[in-house]
Short mmCIF file of C-alpha atoms in Angstrom, two decimals:
data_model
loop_
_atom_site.label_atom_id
_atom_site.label_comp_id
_atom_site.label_asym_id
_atom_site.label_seq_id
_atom_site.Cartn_x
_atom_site.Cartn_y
_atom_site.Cartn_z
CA UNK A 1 -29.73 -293.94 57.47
CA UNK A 2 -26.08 -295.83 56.14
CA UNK A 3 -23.46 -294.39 57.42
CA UNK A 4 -20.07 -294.77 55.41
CA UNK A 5 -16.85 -294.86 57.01
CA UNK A 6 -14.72 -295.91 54.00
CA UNK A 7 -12.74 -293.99 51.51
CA UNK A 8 -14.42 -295.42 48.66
CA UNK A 9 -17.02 -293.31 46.70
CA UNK A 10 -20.75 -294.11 46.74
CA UNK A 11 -20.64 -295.61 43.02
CA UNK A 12 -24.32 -293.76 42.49
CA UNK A 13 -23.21 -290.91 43.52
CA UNK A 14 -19.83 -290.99 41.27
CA UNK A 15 -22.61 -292.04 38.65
CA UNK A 16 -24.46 -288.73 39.69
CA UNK A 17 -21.40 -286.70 39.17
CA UNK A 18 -19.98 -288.33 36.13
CA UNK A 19 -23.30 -287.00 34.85
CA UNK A 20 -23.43 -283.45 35.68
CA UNK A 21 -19.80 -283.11 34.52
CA UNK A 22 -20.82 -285.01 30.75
CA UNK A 23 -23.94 -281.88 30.76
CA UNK A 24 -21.43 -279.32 31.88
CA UNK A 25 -18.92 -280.63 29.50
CA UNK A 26 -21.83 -280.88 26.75
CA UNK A 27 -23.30 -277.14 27.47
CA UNK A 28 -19.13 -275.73 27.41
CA UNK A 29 -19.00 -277.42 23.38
CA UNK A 30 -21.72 -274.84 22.04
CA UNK A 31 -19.00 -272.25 19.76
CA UNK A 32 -19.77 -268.28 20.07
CA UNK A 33 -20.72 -268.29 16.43
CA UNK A 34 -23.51 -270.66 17.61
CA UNK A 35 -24.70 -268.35 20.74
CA UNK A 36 -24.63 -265.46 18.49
CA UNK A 37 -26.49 -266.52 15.37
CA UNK A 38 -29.52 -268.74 17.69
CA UNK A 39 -29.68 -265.63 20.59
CA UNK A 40 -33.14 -265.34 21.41
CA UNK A 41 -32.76 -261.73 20.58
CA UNK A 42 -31.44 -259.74 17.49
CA UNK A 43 -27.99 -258.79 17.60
CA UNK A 44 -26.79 -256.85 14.87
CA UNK A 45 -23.27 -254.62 14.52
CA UNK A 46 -23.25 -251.24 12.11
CA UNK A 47 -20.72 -248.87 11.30
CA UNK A 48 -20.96 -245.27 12.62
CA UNK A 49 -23.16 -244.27 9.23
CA UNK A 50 -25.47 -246.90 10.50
CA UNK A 51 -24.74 -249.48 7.80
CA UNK A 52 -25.19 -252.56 8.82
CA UNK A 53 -21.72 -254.76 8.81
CA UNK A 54 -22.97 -258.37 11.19
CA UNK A 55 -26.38 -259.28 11.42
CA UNK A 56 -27.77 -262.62 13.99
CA UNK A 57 -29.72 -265.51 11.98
CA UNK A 58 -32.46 -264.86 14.99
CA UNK A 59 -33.31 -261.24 13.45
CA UNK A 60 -32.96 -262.04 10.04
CA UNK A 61 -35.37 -265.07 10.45
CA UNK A 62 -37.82 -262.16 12.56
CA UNK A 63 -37.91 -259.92 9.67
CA UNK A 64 -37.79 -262.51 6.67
CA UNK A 65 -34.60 -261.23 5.51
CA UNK A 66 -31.88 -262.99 3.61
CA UNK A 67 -28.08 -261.94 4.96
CA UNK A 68 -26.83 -261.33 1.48
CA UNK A 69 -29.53 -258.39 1.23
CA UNK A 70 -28.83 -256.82 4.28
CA UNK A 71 -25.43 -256.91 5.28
CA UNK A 72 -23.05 -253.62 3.50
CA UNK A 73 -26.52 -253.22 1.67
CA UNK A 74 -28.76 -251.80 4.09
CA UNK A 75 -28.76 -249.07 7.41
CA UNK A 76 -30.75 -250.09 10.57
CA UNK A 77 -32.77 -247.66 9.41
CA UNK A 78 -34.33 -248.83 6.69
CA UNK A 79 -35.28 -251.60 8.97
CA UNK A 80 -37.76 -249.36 10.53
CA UNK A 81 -41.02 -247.73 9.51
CA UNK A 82 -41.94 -244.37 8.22
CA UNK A 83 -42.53 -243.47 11.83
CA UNK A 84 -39.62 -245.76 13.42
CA UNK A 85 -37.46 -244.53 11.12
CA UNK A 86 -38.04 -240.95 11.58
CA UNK A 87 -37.86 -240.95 15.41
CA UNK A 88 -34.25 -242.94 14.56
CA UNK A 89 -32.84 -240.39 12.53
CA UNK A 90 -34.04 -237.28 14.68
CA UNK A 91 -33.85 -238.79 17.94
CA UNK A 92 -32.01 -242.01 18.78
CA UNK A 93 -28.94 -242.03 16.30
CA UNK A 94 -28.17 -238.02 17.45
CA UNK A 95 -28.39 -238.97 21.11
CA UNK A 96 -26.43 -242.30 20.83
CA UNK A 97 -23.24 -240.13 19.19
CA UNK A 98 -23.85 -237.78 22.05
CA UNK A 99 -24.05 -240.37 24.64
CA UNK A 100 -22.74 -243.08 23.82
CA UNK A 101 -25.27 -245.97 24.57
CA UNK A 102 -28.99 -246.02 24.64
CA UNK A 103 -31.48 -248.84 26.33
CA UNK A 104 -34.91 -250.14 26.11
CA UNK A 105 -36.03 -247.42 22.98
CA UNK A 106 -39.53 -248.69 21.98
CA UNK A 107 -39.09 -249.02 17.68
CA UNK A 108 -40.83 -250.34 15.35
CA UNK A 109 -39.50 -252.96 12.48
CA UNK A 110 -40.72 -253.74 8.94
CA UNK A 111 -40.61 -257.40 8.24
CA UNK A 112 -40.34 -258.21 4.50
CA UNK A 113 -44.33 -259.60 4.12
CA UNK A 114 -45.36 -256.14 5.46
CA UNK A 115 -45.88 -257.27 9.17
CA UNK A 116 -44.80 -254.56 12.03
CA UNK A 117 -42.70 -255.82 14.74
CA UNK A 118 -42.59 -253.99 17.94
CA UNK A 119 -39.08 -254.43 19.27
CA UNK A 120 -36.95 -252.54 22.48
CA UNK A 121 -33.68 -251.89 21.00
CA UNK A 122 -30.66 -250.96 22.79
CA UNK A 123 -27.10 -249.55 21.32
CA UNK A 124 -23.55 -249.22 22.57
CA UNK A 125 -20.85 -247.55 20.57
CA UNK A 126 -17.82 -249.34 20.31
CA UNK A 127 -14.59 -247.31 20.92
CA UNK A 128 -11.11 -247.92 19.61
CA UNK A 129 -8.07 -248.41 22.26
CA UNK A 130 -7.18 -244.57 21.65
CA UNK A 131 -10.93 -243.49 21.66
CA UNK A 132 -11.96 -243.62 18.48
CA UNK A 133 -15.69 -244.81 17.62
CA UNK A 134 -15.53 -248.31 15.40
CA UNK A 135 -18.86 -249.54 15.48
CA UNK A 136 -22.11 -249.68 16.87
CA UNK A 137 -23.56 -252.78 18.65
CA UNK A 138 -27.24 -253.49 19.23
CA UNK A 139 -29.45 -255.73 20.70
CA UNK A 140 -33.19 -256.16 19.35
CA UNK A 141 -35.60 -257.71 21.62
CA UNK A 142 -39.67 -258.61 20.52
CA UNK A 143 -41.81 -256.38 22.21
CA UNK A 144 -44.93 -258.55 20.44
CA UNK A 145 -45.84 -259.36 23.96
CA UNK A 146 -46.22 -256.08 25.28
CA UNK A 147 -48.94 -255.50 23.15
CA UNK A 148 -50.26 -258.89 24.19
CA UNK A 149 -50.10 -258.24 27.52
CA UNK A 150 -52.91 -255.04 27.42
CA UNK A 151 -54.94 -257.42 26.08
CA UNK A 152 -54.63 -260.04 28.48
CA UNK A 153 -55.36 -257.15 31.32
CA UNK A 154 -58.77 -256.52 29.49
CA UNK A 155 -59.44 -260.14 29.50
CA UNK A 156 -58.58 -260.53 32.75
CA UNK A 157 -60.64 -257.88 33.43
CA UNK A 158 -63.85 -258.97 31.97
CA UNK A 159 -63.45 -262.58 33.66
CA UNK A 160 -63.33 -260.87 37.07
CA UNK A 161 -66.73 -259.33 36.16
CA UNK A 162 -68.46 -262.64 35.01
CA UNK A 163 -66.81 -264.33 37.94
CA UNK A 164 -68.38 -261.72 40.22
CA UNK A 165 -72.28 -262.36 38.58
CA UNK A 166 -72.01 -265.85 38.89
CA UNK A 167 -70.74 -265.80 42.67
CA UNK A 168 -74.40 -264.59 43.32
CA UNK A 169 -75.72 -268.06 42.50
CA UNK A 170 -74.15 -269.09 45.75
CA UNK A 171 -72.95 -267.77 48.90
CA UNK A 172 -69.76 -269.70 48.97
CA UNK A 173 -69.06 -269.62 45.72
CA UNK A 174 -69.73 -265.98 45.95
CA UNK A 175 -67.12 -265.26 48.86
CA UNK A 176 -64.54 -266.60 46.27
CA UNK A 177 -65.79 -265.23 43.34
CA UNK A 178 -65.27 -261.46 45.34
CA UNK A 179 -62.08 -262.13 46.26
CA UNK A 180 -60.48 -263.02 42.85
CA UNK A 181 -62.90 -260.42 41.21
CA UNK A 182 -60.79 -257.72 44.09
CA UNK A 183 -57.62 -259.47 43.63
CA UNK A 184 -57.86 -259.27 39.43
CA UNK A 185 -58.88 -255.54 39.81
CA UNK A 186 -56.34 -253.97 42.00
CA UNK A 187 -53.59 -255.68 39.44
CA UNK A 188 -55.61 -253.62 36.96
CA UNK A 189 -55.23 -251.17 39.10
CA UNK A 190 -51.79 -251.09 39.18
CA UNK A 191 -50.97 -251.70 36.20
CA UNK A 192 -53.15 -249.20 34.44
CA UNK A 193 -51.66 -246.59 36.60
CA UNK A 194 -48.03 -247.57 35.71
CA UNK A 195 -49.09 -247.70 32.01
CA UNK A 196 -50.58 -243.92 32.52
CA UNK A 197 -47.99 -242.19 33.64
CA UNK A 198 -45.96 -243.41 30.96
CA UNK A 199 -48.51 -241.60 28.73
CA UNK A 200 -47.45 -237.77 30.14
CA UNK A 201 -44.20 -236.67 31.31
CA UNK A 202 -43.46 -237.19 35.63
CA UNK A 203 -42.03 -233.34 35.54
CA UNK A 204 -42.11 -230.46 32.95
CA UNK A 205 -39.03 -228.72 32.62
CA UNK A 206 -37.45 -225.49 34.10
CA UNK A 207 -38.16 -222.94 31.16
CA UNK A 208 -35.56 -219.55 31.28
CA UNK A 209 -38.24 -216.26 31.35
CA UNK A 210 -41.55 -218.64 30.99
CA UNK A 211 -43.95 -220.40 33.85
CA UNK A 212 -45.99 -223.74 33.07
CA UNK A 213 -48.42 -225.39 35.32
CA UNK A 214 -50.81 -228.40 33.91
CA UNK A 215 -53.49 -230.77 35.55
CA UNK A 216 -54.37 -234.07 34.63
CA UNK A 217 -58.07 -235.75 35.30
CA UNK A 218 -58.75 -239.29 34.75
CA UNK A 219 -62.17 -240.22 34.56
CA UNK A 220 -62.12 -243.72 35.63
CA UNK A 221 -59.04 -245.32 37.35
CA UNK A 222 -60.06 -248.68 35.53
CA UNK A 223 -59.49 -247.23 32.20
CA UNK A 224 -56.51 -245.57 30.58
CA UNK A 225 -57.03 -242.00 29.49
CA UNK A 226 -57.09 -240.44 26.22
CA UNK A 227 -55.66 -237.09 26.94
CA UNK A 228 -51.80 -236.09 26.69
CA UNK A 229 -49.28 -232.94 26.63
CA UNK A 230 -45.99 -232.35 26.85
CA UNK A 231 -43.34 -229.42 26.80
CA UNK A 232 -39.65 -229.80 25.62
CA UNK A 233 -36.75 -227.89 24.17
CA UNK A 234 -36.35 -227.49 20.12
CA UNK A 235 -32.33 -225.92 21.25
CA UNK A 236 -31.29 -222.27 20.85
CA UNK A 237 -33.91 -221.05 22.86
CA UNK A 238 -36.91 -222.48 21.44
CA UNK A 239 -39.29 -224.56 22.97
CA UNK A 240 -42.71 -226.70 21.67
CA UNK A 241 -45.83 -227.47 23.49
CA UNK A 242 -48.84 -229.53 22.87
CA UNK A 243 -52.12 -230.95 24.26
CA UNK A 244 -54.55 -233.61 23.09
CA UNK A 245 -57.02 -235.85 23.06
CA UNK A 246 -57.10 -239.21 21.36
CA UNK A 247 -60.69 -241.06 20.53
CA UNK A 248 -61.30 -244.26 22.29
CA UNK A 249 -60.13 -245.21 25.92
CA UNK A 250 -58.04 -248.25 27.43
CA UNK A 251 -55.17 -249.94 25.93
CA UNK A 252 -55.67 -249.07 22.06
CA UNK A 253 -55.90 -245.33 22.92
CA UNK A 254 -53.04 -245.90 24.89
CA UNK A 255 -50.91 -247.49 22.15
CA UNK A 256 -52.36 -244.06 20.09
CA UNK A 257 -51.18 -241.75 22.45
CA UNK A 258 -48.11 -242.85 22.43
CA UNK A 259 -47.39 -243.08 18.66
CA UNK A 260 -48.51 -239.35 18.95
CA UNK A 261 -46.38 -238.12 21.54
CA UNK A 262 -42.87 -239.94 20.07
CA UNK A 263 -44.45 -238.80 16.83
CA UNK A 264 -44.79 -235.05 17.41
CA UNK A 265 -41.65 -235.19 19.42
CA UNK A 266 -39.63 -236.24 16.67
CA UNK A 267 -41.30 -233.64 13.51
CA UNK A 268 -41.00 -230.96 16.01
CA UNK A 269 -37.42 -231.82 15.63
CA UNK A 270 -37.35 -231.99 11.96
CA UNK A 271 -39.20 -229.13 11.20
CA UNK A 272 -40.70 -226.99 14.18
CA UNK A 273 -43.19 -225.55 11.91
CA UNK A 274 -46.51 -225.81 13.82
CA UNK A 275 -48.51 -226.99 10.72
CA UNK A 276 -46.11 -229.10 9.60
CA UNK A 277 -45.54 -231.19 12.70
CA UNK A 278 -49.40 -231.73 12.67
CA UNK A 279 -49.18 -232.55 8.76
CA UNK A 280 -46.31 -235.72 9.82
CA UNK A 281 -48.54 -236.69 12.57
CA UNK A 282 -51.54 -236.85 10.37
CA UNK A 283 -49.24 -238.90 7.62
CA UNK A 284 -47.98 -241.56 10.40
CA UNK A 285 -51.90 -241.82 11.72
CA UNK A 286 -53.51 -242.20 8.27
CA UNK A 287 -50.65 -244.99 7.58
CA UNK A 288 -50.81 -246.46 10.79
CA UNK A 289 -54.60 -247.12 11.57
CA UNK A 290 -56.88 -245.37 8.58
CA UNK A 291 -55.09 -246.85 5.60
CA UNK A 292 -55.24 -250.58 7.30
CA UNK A 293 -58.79 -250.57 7.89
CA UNK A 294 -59.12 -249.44 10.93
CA UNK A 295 -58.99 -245.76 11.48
CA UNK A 296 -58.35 -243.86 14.46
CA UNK A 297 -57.48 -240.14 15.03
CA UNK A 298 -56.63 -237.43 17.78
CA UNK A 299 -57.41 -233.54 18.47
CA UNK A 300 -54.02 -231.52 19.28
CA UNK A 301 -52.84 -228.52 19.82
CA UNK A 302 -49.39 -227.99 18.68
CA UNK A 303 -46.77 -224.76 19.55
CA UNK A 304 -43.41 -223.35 19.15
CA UNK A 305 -42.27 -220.99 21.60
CA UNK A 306 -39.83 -218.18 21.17
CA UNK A 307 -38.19 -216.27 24.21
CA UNK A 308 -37.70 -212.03 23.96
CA UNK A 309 -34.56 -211.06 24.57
CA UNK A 310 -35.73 -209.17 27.88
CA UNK A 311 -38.15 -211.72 29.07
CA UNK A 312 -41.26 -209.52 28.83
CA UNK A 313 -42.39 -211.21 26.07
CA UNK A 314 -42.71 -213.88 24.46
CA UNK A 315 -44.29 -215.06 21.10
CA UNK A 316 -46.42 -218.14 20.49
CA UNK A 317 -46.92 -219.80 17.25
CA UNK A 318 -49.89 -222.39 17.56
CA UNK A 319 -51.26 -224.61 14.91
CA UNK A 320 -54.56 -226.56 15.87
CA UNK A 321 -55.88 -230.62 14.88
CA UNK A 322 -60.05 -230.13 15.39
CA UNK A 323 -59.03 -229.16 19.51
CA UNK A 324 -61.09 -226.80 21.22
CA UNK A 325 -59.00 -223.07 20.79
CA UNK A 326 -56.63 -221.91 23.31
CA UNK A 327 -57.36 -219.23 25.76
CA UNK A 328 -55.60 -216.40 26.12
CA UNK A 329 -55.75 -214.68 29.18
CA UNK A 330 -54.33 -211.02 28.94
CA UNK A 331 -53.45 -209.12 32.89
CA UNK A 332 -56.34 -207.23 32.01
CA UNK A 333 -58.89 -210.09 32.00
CA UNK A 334 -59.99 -209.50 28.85
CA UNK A 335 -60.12 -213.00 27.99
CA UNK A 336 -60.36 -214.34 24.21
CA UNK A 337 -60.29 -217.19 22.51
CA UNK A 338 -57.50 -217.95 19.59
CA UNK A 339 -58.89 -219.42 16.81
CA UNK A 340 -56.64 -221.32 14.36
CA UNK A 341 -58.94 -221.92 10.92
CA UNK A 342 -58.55 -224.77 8.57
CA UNK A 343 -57.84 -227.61 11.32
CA UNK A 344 -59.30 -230.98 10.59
CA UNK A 345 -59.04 -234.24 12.97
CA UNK A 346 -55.45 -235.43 12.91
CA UNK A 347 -55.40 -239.20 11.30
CA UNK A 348 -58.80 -239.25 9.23
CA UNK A 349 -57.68 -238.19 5.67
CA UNK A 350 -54.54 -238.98 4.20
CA UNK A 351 -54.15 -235.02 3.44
CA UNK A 352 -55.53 -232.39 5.96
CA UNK A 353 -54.76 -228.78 5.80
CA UNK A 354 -53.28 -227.40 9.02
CA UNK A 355 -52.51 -223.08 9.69
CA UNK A 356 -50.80 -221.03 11.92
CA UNK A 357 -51.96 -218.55 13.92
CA UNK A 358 -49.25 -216.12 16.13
CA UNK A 359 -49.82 -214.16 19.25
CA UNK A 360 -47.23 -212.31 21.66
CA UNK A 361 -47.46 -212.46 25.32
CA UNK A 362 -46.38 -209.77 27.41
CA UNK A 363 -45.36 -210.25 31.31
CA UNK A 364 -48.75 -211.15 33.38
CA UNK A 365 -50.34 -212.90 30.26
CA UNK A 366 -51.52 -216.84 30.24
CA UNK A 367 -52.10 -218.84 27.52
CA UNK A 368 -54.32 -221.60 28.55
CA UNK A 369 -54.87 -225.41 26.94
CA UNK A 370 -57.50 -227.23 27.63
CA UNK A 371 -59.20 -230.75 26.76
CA UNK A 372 -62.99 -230.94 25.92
CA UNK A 373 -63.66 -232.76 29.54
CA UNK A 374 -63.55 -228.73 30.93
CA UNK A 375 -66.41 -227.35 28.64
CA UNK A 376 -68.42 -230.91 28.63
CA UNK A 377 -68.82 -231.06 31.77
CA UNK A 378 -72.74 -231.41 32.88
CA UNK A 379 -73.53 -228.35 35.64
CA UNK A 380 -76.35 -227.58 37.21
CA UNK A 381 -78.84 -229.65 39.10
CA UNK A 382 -80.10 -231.96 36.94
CA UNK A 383 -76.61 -232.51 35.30
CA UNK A 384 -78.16 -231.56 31.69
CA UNK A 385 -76.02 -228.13 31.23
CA UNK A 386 -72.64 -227.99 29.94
CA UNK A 387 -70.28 -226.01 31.75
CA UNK A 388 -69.44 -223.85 27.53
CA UNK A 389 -67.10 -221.63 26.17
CA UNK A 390 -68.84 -218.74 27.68
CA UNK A 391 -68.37 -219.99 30.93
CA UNK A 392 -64.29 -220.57 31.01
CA UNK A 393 -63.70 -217.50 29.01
CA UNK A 394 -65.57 -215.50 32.13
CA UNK A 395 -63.99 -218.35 35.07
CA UNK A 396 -60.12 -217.58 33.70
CA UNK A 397 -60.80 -213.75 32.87
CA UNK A 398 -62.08 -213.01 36.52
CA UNK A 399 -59.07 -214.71 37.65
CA UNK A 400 -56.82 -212.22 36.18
CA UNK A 401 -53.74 -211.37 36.37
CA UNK A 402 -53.05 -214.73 37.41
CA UNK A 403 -49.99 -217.14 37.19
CA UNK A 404 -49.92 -220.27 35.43
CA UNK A 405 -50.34 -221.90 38.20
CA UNK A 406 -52.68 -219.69 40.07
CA UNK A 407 -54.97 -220.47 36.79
CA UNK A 408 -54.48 -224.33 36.75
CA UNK A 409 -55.30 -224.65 40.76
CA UNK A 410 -58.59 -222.30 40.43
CA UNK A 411 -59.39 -224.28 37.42
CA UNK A 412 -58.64 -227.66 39.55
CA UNK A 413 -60.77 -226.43 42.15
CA UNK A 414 -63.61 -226.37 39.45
CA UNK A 415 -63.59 -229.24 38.33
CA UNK A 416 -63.57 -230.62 41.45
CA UNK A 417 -66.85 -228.93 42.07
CA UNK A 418 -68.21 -230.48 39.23
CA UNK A 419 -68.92 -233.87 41.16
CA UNK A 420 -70.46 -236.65 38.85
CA UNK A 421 -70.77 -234.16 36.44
CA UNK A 422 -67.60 -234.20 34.93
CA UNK A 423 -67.21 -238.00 33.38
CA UNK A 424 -64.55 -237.53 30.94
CA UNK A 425 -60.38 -236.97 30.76
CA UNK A 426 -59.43 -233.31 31.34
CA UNK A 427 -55.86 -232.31 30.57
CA UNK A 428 -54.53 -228.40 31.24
CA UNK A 429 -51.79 -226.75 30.60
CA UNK A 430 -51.25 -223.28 31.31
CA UNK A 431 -47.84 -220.70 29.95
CA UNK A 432 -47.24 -217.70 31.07
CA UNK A 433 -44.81 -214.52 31.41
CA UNK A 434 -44.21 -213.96 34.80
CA UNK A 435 -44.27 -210.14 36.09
CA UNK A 436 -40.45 -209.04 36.75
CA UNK A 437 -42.05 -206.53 39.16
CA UNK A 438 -45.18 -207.87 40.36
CA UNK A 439 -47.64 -205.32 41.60
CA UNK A 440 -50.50 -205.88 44.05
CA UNK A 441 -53.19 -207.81 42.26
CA UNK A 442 -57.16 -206.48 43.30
CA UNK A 443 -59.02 -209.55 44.85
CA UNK A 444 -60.98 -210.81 42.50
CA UNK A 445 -63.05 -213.44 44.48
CA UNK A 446 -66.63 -211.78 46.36
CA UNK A 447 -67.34 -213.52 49.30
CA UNK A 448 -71.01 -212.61 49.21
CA UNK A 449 -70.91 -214.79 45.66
CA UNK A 450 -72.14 -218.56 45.80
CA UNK A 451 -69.88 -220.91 46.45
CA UNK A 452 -70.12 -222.58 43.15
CA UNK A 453 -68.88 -219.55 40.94
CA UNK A 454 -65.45 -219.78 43.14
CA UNK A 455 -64.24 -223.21 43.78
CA UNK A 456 -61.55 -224.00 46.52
CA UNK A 457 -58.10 -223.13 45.99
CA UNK A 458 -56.11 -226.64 45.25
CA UNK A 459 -53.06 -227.26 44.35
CA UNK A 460 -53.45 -230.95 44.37
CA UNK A 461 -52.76 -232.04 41.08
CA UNK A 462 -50.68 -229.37 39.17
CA UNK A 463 -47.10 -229.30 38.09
CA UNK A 464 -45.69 -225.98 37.73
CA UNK A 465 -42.04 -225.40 36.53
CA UNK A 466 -40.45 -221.89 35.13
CA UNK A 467 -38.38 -219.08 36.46
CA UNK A 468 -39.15 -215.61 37.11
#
């Protein structure tokens, strides 16, 4: 190693730092105009009626649009699809004037050949220097490779298995083969589970004079499930409910569960009419899948709810999509099923008539949803008996009175008894009026019964929210 004891600069190293300067100097000469127009997301500015005032050349060039036929011509909105667009106008744009800024909303974009563009888009209202609102601003990123990305887990997926056939060939190979084959599944793992609970809510909420409990069941953790609910406020004391059950599992059902959850969300805020927020969701379905060739549907069950003024009642308007009929579950255990007539698959035909059927609930009542995994599931012995209709109807009425979540652990304990036997997704979701006054209940359990008709008491599983 040189040592230098001189003043004078290493000329290589001057050379070195001429250099960096000339890149810095070269990277400092790019104008704003030029980092806004070539962003490698959209960035677009609109005026508080959502027209669109300054638009990037990076989302124009996305979409196929020319700047002349977009800017003080169009809204963001008409960017959108039928179903983008509706969730926009119901949900986004009324929360962004509320709040003031929204991030990472999952839309979807209409490019000018017809192609859909998945995009996260985030906005930011602009305020004047005495608070008034000026503008909107909002960034547009491709979400293209979030799609992309459930496919790549599959793949990966299915080379773990081939990797783990050949590793019998031989035994070193093997040893190696077993360990990427564990490595490549618990990353399935993982991600699969992240990508499920983004499928149902984390929490349901606190509901004035009503109790909710639900379950969730996935068959396989190396598959996404197919079944979803949710419960959420409609404003002035209404509330909406569903439960469903898309075909398929994985990824695609996925990506179909949660079209029909944003979906429903967003007609139930348009129109809370039962039937018609089953009649949207079987427009968006048809146009999304059926009408492109490759058709896919779902069962729901869809519901408004309306408070009494004293909390000892409450009354339940419930329009059904081919889904097995609620139960209702009286204090008297005289349990019946609530049929809702007329209801086709949601998503198969581009029209599909859809009815309403009401019922009141008094204090000590449940109403009970269920997914077909709960009546399909194989009993007995040989595992060649399903579990029926016959069979809940008498398991929930012997249970009564019961709480919604007294119902939903009893019913957890079941299924848990059904071993092997019960290979599919089962979603529940119990409502109820709770009892102001609750009297002693009669036990309802015999211990001299077999163990099978009364399963352990669990509450493993179930989410329960509501005041008395």
């Amino acid at each position: 190693m040189t040592c230098r004891t001189g003043e004078e600069p290493d000329p290589a190293e001057t050379g070195d730092a001429q250099g960096t300067d000339a890149v810095f100097t070269a990277l400092l000469e790019d104008s704003a105009e030029d980092l806004y127009e070539a962003a490698p997301c959209g960035y677009l500015s609109m005026l508080m009626d959502g027209t669109i005032a300054k638009i990037n050349t990076t989302l124009l060039d996305w979409l196929g649009l020319d700047r002349e036929a977009v800017t003080g011509r169009l809204r963001f909105s008409d960017l959108l699809t039928v179903g983008g667009k509706l969730y926009y106008e119901t949900h986004f744009a009324p929360l962004l004037h509320m709040q003031g800024e929204l991030r990472g909303i999952a839309l979807e974009m209409k490019a000018a050949d017809g192609r859909r563009l998945p995009v996260l888009v985030s906005s930011v209202v602009k305020n004047g220097s005495e608070g008034e609102r000026l503008l909107i601003r909002t960034t547009v990123f491709d979400a293209s490779d979030r799609r992309a990305y459930e496919q790549e887990l599959l793949r990966r997926r299915q080379e773990a298995e081939r990797a783990r056939a050949e590793a019998e060939r031989a035994r070193a190979e093997a040893e190696e083969a077993r360990r990427q084959a564990e490595a490549d599944r618990e990353r399935l793992a993982d991600a699969l589970a992240v990508l499920q609970q983004s499928l149902v809510p984390t929490s349901l909420p606190a509901v004035p004079g009503l109790e909710a409990a639900v379950y969730y069941h996935t068959a396989s953790p190396d598959r996404l499930g197919g079944d979803f609910y949710d419960l959420f406020s409609l404003g002035g004391g209404r509330w909406a409910f569903f439960l469903g059950d898309v075909c398929g599992k994985g990824p695609q059902a996925a990506s179909l569960t949660s079209l029909t959850r944003y979906t429903l969300r967003a007609a139930a805020l348009h129109n809370p009419e039962p039937a018609a927020a089953l009649t949207t969701l079987n427009s968006v379905l048809h146009e999304r899948y059926a009408a492109g060739g490759d058709p896919r549907y779902c069962t729901v069950i869809f519901g408004t709810i309306e408070l009494g003024a004293d909390h000892n009642h409450t009354t339940v308007r419930l329009a059904s999509g081919g889904h097995p009929p609620a139960l209702v579950i009286p204090a008297d255990g005289n349990a019946h099923y609530l049929t809702t007539p007329g209801g086709l698959l949601v998503g198969v035909l581009p029209a599909a008539p859809f009815s309403t059927a009401q019922i009141t609930l008094a204090a000590g009542d449940t109403l009970l949803l269920y997914t077909d995994g709960l009546t399909e599931a194989r009993t007995g012995p040989t595992r060649e008996n399903l579990f029926g209709d016959d069979a809940l109807r008498a398991f929930a009425g012997d249970l009564a009175p019961a709480t919604p979540h007294e119902m939903v652990t009893a019913l957890t304990g079941l299924l848990e008894s059904f071993g092997n036997g019960l290979d599919d997704d089962t979603a529940l979701l119990a409502l109820g009026v709770p009892v102001t006054h609750p009297t002693s209940r009669p036990e309802r359990i015999n211990p001299d019964e077999p163990a099978e008709h009364h399963p352990p008491q669990r509450h493993h599983g179930t989410r329960a929210a509501g005041g008395r």
